Amino acid sequence: MSKMADEKVMGPPANGGGEDGMLAGELSSAEGRVRPLETLLRAAPLGLCVAAMAVMLRDTQTNEYGTVSYSDLGGFKYLVYANGLCAAYSLVSAFYTAVPRPATLARSWIVFLLDQVFTYLILAAGAASAELLYLAYNGDKEVTWSEACGVFGGFCRQARTSVAITFGSVLCYILLSLISSYRLFSAYDAPVPSHGSKGVEIAAFPR
């Protein structure tokens, strides 16, 4: 009787170990299915950023009123630099994601932080350029700035195209930031303070 009771008590842990193995296998399989999609999503901004940068670099117009170029406006130059940096990051991160490698806390944090940095970088460039376009189309009566797109319409149309493509990149980076943040904060538990210690130990453990 006592032997049968011991076997019943010892049974659940062995069963639980099997369930843990099945769960780990399911997570690994899900990661394998998601990786190609994430790789494509990381590669998409590469084409968008290069296209936006190329359109803006060719944005120059000359007529009887003078010559205007993207390089005359700091916001548009910032847009070119930001798209160049984000295109390079998209290429590197796409290669990094395409190669299977074991996930670690340090790697998850690095990808998460870089995604955040480049998302805000391209978002700021798009917002600053959009503000310039608004002033070019509408002017500012309070400081007696007249609209310029009536005179340099081709310049404004090309700049508008570049800004629109840039916001397509912004959307991709927002999605990537959500993916990397979900992967980081769902795979690791919050730090747990140890009992009997005065301070809080900062540590995170995989689930």
PDB file of C-alpha atoms in Angstrom:
ATOM      1  CA  MET A   1       0.000   0.000   0.000  1.00  0.00           C
ATOM      2  CA  SER A   2       2.719   2.463   0.963  1.00  0.00           C
ATOM      3  CA  LYS A   3       4.655   1.597  -2.213  1.00  0.00           C
ATOM      4  CA  MET A   4       1.626   2.341  -4.389  1.00  0.00           C
ATOM      5  CA  ALA A   5       1.095   5.649  -2.562  1.00  0.00           C
ATOM      6  CA  ASP A   6       4.720   6.615  -3.212  1.00  0.00           C
ATOM      7  CA  GLU A   7       4.326   5.840  -6.911  1.00  0.00           C
ATOM      8  CA  LYS A   8       1.220   8.029  -7.084  1.00  0.00           C
ATOM      9  CA  VAL A   9       3.030  10.885  -5.387  1.00  0.00           C
ATOM     10  CA  MET A  10       6.043  10.620  -7.666  1.00  0.00           C
ATOM     11  CA  GLY A  11       3.971  10.337 -10.850  1.00  0.00           C
ATOM     12  CA  PRO A  12       3.045  14.010 -11.577  1.00  0.00           C
ATOM     13  CA  PRO A  13       6.613  15.403 -11.802  1.00  0.00           C
ATOM     14  CA  ALA A  14       7.517  12.906 -14.529  1.00  0.00           C
ATOM     15  CA  ASN A  15       4.337  13.818 -16.383  1.00  0.00           C
ATOM     16  CA  GLY A  16       5.081  17.535 -15.946  1.00  0.00           C
ATOM     17  CA  GLY A  17       8.553  17.058 -17.407  1.00  0.00           C
ATOM     18  CA  GLY A  18       6.980  15.559 -20.526  1.00  0.00           C
ATOM     19  CA  GLU A  19       4.595  18.504 -20.796  1.00  0.00           C
ATOM     20  CA  ASP A  20       7.528  20.942 -20.470  1.00  0.00           C
ATOM     21  CA  GLY A  21       9.348  19.156 -23.285  1.00  0.00           C
ATOM     22  CA  MET A  22       6.268  19.293 -25.506  1.00  0.00           C
ATOM     23  CA  LEU A  23       5.831  23.004 -24.721  1.00  0.00           C
ATOM     24  CA  ALA A  24       9.467  23.728 -25.576  1.00  0.00           C
ATOM     25  CA  GLY A  25       9.071  21.829 -28.836  1.00  0.00           C
ATOM     26  CA  GLU A  26       5.930  23.807 -29.713  1.00  0.00           C
ATOM     27  CA  LEU A  27       7.687  27.116 -28.975  1.00  0.00           C
ATOM     28  CA  SER A  28      10.651  26.108 -31.127  1.00  0.00           C
ATOM     29  CA  SER A  29       8.319  25.125 -33.969  1.00  0.00           C
ATOM     30  CA  ALA A  30       6.408  28.409 -33.704  1.00  0.00           C
ATOM     31  CA  GLU A  31       9.697  30.336 -33.740  1.00  0.00           C
ATOM     32  CA  GLY A  32      10.702  28.514 -36.929  1.00  0.00           C
ATOM     33  CA  ARG A  33       7.424  29.502 -38.605  1.00  0.00           C
ATOM     34  CA  VAL A  34       7.661  33.139 -37.530  1.00  0.00           C
ATOM     35  CA  ARG A  35      11.330  33.623 -38.522  1.00  0.00           C
ATOM     36  CA  PRO A  36      10.757  33.830 -42.326  1.00  0.00           C
ATOM     37  CA  LEU A  37       7.959  36.358 -41.862  1.00  0.00           C
ATOM     38  CA  GLU A  38      10.062  38.490 -39.532  1.00  0.00           C
ATOM     39  CA  THR A  39      12.983  38.317 -41.958  1.00  0.00           C
ATOM     40  CA  LEU A  40      10.776  39.596 -44.784  1.00  0.00           C
ATOM     41  CA  LEU A  41       9.414  42.334 -42.534  1.00  0.00           C
ATOM     42  CA  ARG A  42      12.953  43.410 -41.642  1.00  0.00           C
ATOM     43  CA  ALA A  43      14.008  43.395 -45.302  1.00  0.00           C
ATOM     44  CA  ALA A  44      10.996  45.456 -46.448  1.00  0.00           C
ATOM     45  CA  PRO A  45      12.237  48.802 -45.018  1.00  0.00           C
ATOM     46  CA  LEU A  46      15.485  48.342 -46.956  1.00  0.00           C
ATOM     47  CA  GLY A  47      13.729  48.878 -50.279  1.00  0.00           C
ATOM     48  CA  LEU A  48      11.469  51.596 -48.914  1.00  0.00           C
ATOM     49  CA  CYS A  49      14.313  53.565 -47.330  1.00  0.00           C
ATOM     50  CA  VAL A  50      16.489  53.334 -50.447  1.00  0.00           C
ATOM     51  CA  ALA A  51      13.556  54.462 -52.610  1.00  0.00           C
ATOM     52  CA  ALA A  52      12.730  57.417 -50.343  1.00  0.00           C
ATOM     53  CA  MET A  53      16.383  58.435 -50.205  1.00  0.00           C
ATOM     54  CA  ALA A  54      16.805  58.191 -54.004  1.00  0.00           C
ATOM     55  CA  VAL A  55      13.683  60.270 -54.679  1.00  0.00           C
ATOM     56  CA  MET A  56      14.795  62.981 -52.260  1.00  0.00           C
ATOM     57  CA  LEU A  57      18.377  63.072 -53.586  1.00  0.00           C
ATOM     58  CA  ARG A  58      17.045  63.888 -57.064  1.00  0.00           C
ATOM     59  CA  ASP A  59      14.654  66.544 -55.784  1.00  0.00           C
ATOM     60  CA  THR A  60      15.857  69.768 -57.451  1.00  0.00           C
ATOM     61  CA  GLN A  61      13.930  72.296 -59.527  1.00  0.00           C
ATOM     62  CA  THR A  62      15.079  75.330 -61.487  1.00  0.00           C
ATOM     63  CA  ASN A  63      12.791  77.921 -63.106  1.00  0.00           C
ATOM     64  CA  GLU A  64      12.614  81.653 -63.691  1.00  0.00           C
ATOM     65  CA  TYR A  65      12.222  82.238 -59.957  1.00  0.00           C
ATOM     66  CA  GLY A  66      15.450  80.458 -59.032  1.00  0.00           C
ATOM     67  CA  THR A  67      16.660  77.032 -57.958  1.00  0.00           C
ATOM     68  CA  VAL A  68      15.575  74.967 -54.979  1.00  0.00           C
ATOM     69  CA  SER A  69      17.058  71.672 -53.817  1.00  0.00           C
ATOM     70  CA  TYR A  70      16.516  69.278 -50.931  1.00  0.00           C
ATOM     71  CA  SER A  71      19.941  70.274 -49.575  1.00  0.00           C
ATOM     72  CA  ASP A  72      18.625  73.798 -48.938  1.00  0.00           C
ATOM     73  CA  LEU A  73      16.368  72.467 -46.171  1.00  0.00           C
ATOM     74  CA  GLY A  74      17.743  70.802 -43.059  1.00  0.00           C
ATOM     75  CA  GLY A  75      14.681  68.613 -42.553  1.00  0.00           C
ATOM     76  CA  PHE A  76      15.016  67.040 -45.974  1.00  0.00           C
ATOM     77  CA  LYS A  77      18.739  66.415 -45.460  1.00  0.00           C
ATOM     78  CA  TYR A  78      17.937  64.711 -42.164  1.00  0.00           C
ATOM     79  CA  LEU A  79      15.405  62.548 -44.032  1.00  0.00           C
ATOM     80  CA  VAL A  80      18.135  61.381 -46.435  1.00  0.00           C
ATOM     81  CA  TYR A  81      20.567  60.549 -43.610  1.00  0.00           C
ATOM     82  CA  ALA A  82      17.899  58.754 -41.563  1.00  0.00           C
ATOM     83  CA  ASN A  83      16.777  56.640 -44.515  1.00  0.00           C
ATOM     84  CA  GLY A  84      20.388  55.694 -45.252  1.00  0.00           C
ATOM     85  CA  LEU A  85      21.018  54.564 -41.675  1.00  0.00           C
ATOM     86  CA  CYS A  86      17.740  52.655 -41.473  1.00  0.00           C
ATOM     87  CA  ALA A  87      18.417  50.922 -44.798  1.00  0.00           C
ATOM     88  CA  ALA A  88      21.779  49.689 -43.472  1.00  0.00           C
ATOM     89  CA  TYR A  89      20.183  48.497 -40.221  1.00  0.00           C
ATOM     90  CA  SER A  90      17.416  46.688 -42.137  1.00  0.00           C
ATOM     91  CA  LEU A  91      20.000  44.778 -44.164  1.00  0.00           C
ATOM     92  CA  VAL A  92      22.015  43.743 -41.102  1.00  0.00           C
ATOM     93  CA  SER A  93      18.979  42.824 -38.978  1.00  0.00           C
ATOM     94  CA  ALA A  94      17.420  40.794 -41.816  1.00  0.00           C
ATOM     95  CA  PHE A  95      20.584  38.682 -42.111  1.00  0.00           C
ATOM     96  CA  TYR A  96      20.744  38.355 -38.322  1.00  0.00           C
ATOM     97  CA  THR A  97      17.146  37.140 -38.100  1.00  0.00           C
ATOM     98  CA  ALA A  98      17.436  34.751 -41.053  1.00  0.00           C
ATOM     99  CA  VAL A  99      20.204  32.716 -39.372  1.00  0.00           C
ATOM    100  CA  PRO A 100      18.836  30.427 -36.612  1.00  0.00           C
ATOM    101  CA  ARG A 101      20.589  30.945 -33.295  1.00  0.00           C
ATOM    102  CA  PRO A 102      19.681  30.281 -29.643  1.00  0.00           C
ATOM    103  CA  ALA A 103      17.803  33.134 -28.032  1.00  0.00           C
ATOM    104  CA  THR A 104      19.466  34.765 -25.027  1.00  0.00           C
ATOM    105  CA  LEU A 105      18.466  37.621 -22.776  1.00  0.00           C
ATOM    106  CA  ALA A 106      21.333  39.833 -23.994  1.00  0.00           C
ATOM    107  CA  ARG A 107      20.488  39.305 -27.673  1.00  0.00           C
ATOM    108  CA  SER A 108      16.813  39.960 -27.076  1.00  0.00           C
ATOM    109  CA  TRP A 109      17.612  43.236 -25.307  1.00  0.00           C
ATOM    110  CA  ILE A 110      20.001  44.366 -28.059  1.00  0.00           C
ATOM    111  CA  VAL A 111      17.459  43.718 -30.834  1.00  0.00           C
ATOM    112  CA  PHE A 112      14.700  45.398 -28.820  1.00  0.00           C
ATOM    113  CA  LEU A 113      16.766  48.529 -28.113  1.00  0.00           C
ATOM    114  CA  LEU A 114      18.015  48.865 -31.702  1.00  0.00           C
ATOM    115  CA  ASP A 115      14.485  48.483 -33.058  1.00  0.00           C
ATOM    116  CA  GLN A 116      13.319  51.254 -30.730  1.00  0.00           C
ATOM    117  CA  VAL A 117      16.182  53.591 -31.699  1.00  0.00           C
ATOM    118  CA  PHE A 118      15.682  53.229 -35.444  1.00  0.00           C
ATOM    119  CA  THR A 119      11.903  53.459 -35.158  1.00  0.00           C
ATOM    120  CA  TYR A 120      12.153  56.829 -33.429  1.00  0.00           C
ATOM    121  CA  LEU A 121      14.900  57.940 -35.838  1.00  0.00           C
ATOM    122  CA  ILE A 122      12.841  57.354 -38.986  1.00  0.00           C
ATOM    123  CA  LEU A 123       9.662  58.623 -37.326  1.00  0.00           C
ATOM    124  CA  ALA A 124      11.354  61.913 -36.380  1.00  0.00           C
ATOM    125  CA  ALA A 125      12.713  62.321 -39.928  1.00  0.00           C
ATOM    126  CA  GLY A 126       9.279  61.750 -41.446  1.00  0.00           C
ATOM    127  CA  ALA A 127       7.570  64.114 -39.008  1.00  0.00           C
ATOM    128  CA  ALA A 128      10.100  66.926 -39.577  1.00  0.00           C
ATOM    129  CA  SER A 129       9.825  66.588 -43.360  1.00  0.00           C
ATOM    130  CA  ALA A 130       6.038  66.511 -43.200  1.00  0.00           C
ATOM    131  CA  GLU A 131       6.093  69.790 -41.261  1.00  0.00           C
ATOM    132  CA  LEU A 132       8.311  71.357 -43.933  1.00  0.00           C
ATOM    133  CA  LEU A 133       5.899  70.223 -46.630  1.00  0.00           C
ATOM    134  CA  TYR A 134       2.962  71.694 -44.736  1.00  0.00           C
ATOM    135  CA  LEU A 135       4.700  75.074 -44.581  1.00  0.00           C
ATOM    136  CA  ALA A 136       5.675  74.840 -48.259  1.00  0.00           C
ATOM    137  CA  TYR A 137       2.072  74.199 -49.268  1.00  0.00           C
ATOM    138  CA  ASN A 138       0.302  76.538 -46.839  1.00  0.00           C
ATOM    139  CA  GLY A 139       2.885  79.060 -45.630  1.00  0.00           C
ATOM    140  CA  ASP A 140       2.698  80.728 -42.224  1.00  0.00           C
ATOM    141  CA  LYS A 141       0.827  84.014 -42.025  1.00  0.00           C
ATOM    142  CA  GLU A 142       2.023  84.753 -38.490  1.00  0.00           C
ATOM    143  CA  VAL A 143       5.628  85.095 -39.664  1.00  0.00           C
ATOM    144  CA  THR A 144       4.672  86.279 -43.179  1.00  0.00           C
ATOM    145  CA  TRP A 145       5.930  83.124 -44.919  1.00  0.00           C
ATOM    146  CA  SER A 146       4.202  82.594 -48.231  1.00  0.00           C
ATOM    147  CA  GLU A 147       3.581  79.173 -49.699  1.00  0.00           C
ATOM    148  CA  ALA A 148       6.250  77.998 -52.128  1.00  0.00           C
ATOM    149  CA  CYS A 149       4.652  75.027 -53.861  1.00  0.00           C
ATOM    150  CA  GLY A 150       2.758  77.276 -56.252  1.00  0.00           C
ATOM    151  CA  VAL A 151       6.122  78.304 -57.716  1.00  0.00           C
ATOM    152  CA  PHE A 152       8.077  75.067 -57.209  1.00  0.00           C
ATOM    153  CA  GLY A 153       5.321  72.511 -57.697  1.00  0.00           C
ATOM    154  CA  GLY A 154       7.558  69.752 -59.063  1.00  0.00           C
ATOM    155  CA  PHE A 155       9.904  70.053 -56.101  1.00  0.00           C
ATOM    156  CA  CYS A 156       7.032  69.747 -53.637  1.00  0.00           C
ATOM    157  CA  ARG A 157       5.479  66.755 -55.397  1.00  0.00           C
ATOM    158  CA  GLN A 158       8.754  64.847 -55.376  1.00  0.00           C
ATOM    159  CA  ALA A 159       9.372  65.676 -51.723  1.00  0.00           C
ATOM    160  CA  ARG A 160       5.841  64.553 -50.877  1.00  0.00           C
ATOM    161  CA  THR A 161       6.492  61.197 -52.570  1.00  0.00           C
ATOM    162  CA  SER A 162       9.676  60.705 -50.571  1.00  0.00           C
ATOM    163  CA  VAL A 163       7.928  61.535 -47.295  1.00  0.00           C
ATOM    164  CA  ALA A 164       5.057  59.151 -48.080  1.00  0.00           C
ATOM    165  CA  ILE A 165       7.510  56.287 -48.744  1.00  0.00           C
ATOM    166  CA  THR A 166       9.300  57.135 -45.501  1.00  0.00           C
ATOM    167  CA  PHE A 167       6.092  56.707 -43.520  1.00  0.00           C
ATOM    168  CA  GLY A 168       5.753  53.262 -45.088  1.00  0.00           C
ATOM    169  CA  SER A 169       9.107  52.457 -43.485  1.00  0.00           C
ATOM    170  CA  VAL A 170       7.843  53.891 -40.204  1.00  0.00           C
ATOM    171  CA  LEU A 171       4.944  51.429 -40.245  1.00  0.00           C
ATOM    172  CA  CYS A 172       7.325  48.496 -40.790  1.00  0.00           C
ATOM    173  CA  TYR A 173       9.558  49.622 -37.914  1.00  0.00           C
ATOM    174  CA  ILE A 174       6.594  50.000 -35.577  1.00  0.00           C
ATOM    175  CA  LEU A 175       5.590  46.400 -36.304  1.00  0.00           C
ATOM    176  CA  LEU A 176       9.179  45.236 -35.749  1.00  0.00           C
ATOM    177  CA  SER A 177       9.307  47.080 -32.418  1.00  0.00           C
ATOM    178  CA  LEU A 178       6.134  45.341 -31.308  1.00  0.00           C
ATOM    179  CA  ILE A 179       7.524  41.940 -32.309  1.00  0.00           C
ATOM    180  CA  SER A 180      10.873  42.410 -30.550  1.00  0.00           C
ATOM    181  CA  SER A 181       9.232  43.793 -27.402  1.00  0.00           C
ATOM    182  CA  TYR A 182       6.762  40.907 -27.279  1.00  0.00           C
ATOM    183  CA  ARG A 183       9.568  38.386 -27.746  1.00  0.00           C
ATOM    184  CA  LEU A 184      11.637  39.973 -24.973  1.00  0.00           C
ATOM    185  CA  PHE A 185       8.947  40.499 -22.332  1.00  0.00           C
ATOM    186  CA  SER A 186       7.033  37.265 -22.974  1.00  0.00           C
ATOM    187  CA  ALA A 187      10.074  34.977 -22.917  1.00  0.00           C
ATOM    188  CA  TYR A 188      11.560  36.229 -19.634  1.00  0.00           C
ATOM    189  CA  ASP A 189      10.048  36.678 -16.205  1.00  0.00           C
ATOM    190  CA  ALA A 190      10.351  39.890 -14.240  1.00  0.00           C
ATOM    191  CA  PRO A 191      13.182  40.113 -11.658  1.00  0.00           C
ATOM    192  CA  VAL A 192      12.264  38.380  -8.382  1.00  0.00           C
ATOM    193  CA  PRO A 193      13.801  39.612  -5.093  1.00  0.00           C
ATOM    194  CA  SER A 194      15.378  36.901  -2.968  1.00  0.00           C
ATOM    195  CA  HIS A 195      13.982  36.433   0.525  1.00  0.00           C
ATOM    196  CA  GLY A 196      16.119  37.574   3.408  1.00  0.00           C
ATOM    197  CA  SER A 197      18.077  40.151   1.404  1.00  0.00           C
ATOM    198  CA  LYS A 198      17.782  43.873   1.990  1.00  0.00           C
ATOM    199  CA  GLY A 199      18.164  44.866  -1.677  1.00  0.00           C
ATOM    200  CA  VAL A 200      16.516  43.677  -4.824  1.00  0.00           C
ATOM    201  CA  GLU A 201      18.497  41.365  -7.049  1.00  0.00           C
ATOM    202  CA  ILE A 202      18.165  42.238 -10.736  1.00  0.00           C
ATOM    203  CA  ALA A 203      17.929  38.970 -12.580  1.00  0.00           C
ATOM    204  CA  ALA A 204      15.740  37.486 -15.264  1.00  0.00           C
ATOM    205  CA  PHE A 205      15.185  33.848 -16.059  1.00  0.00           C
ATOM    206  CA  PRO A 206      13.780  32.173 -19.165  1.00  0.00           C
ATOM    207  CA  ARG A 207      10.372  30.660 -18.708  1.00  0.00           C
TER     208      ARG A 207
END
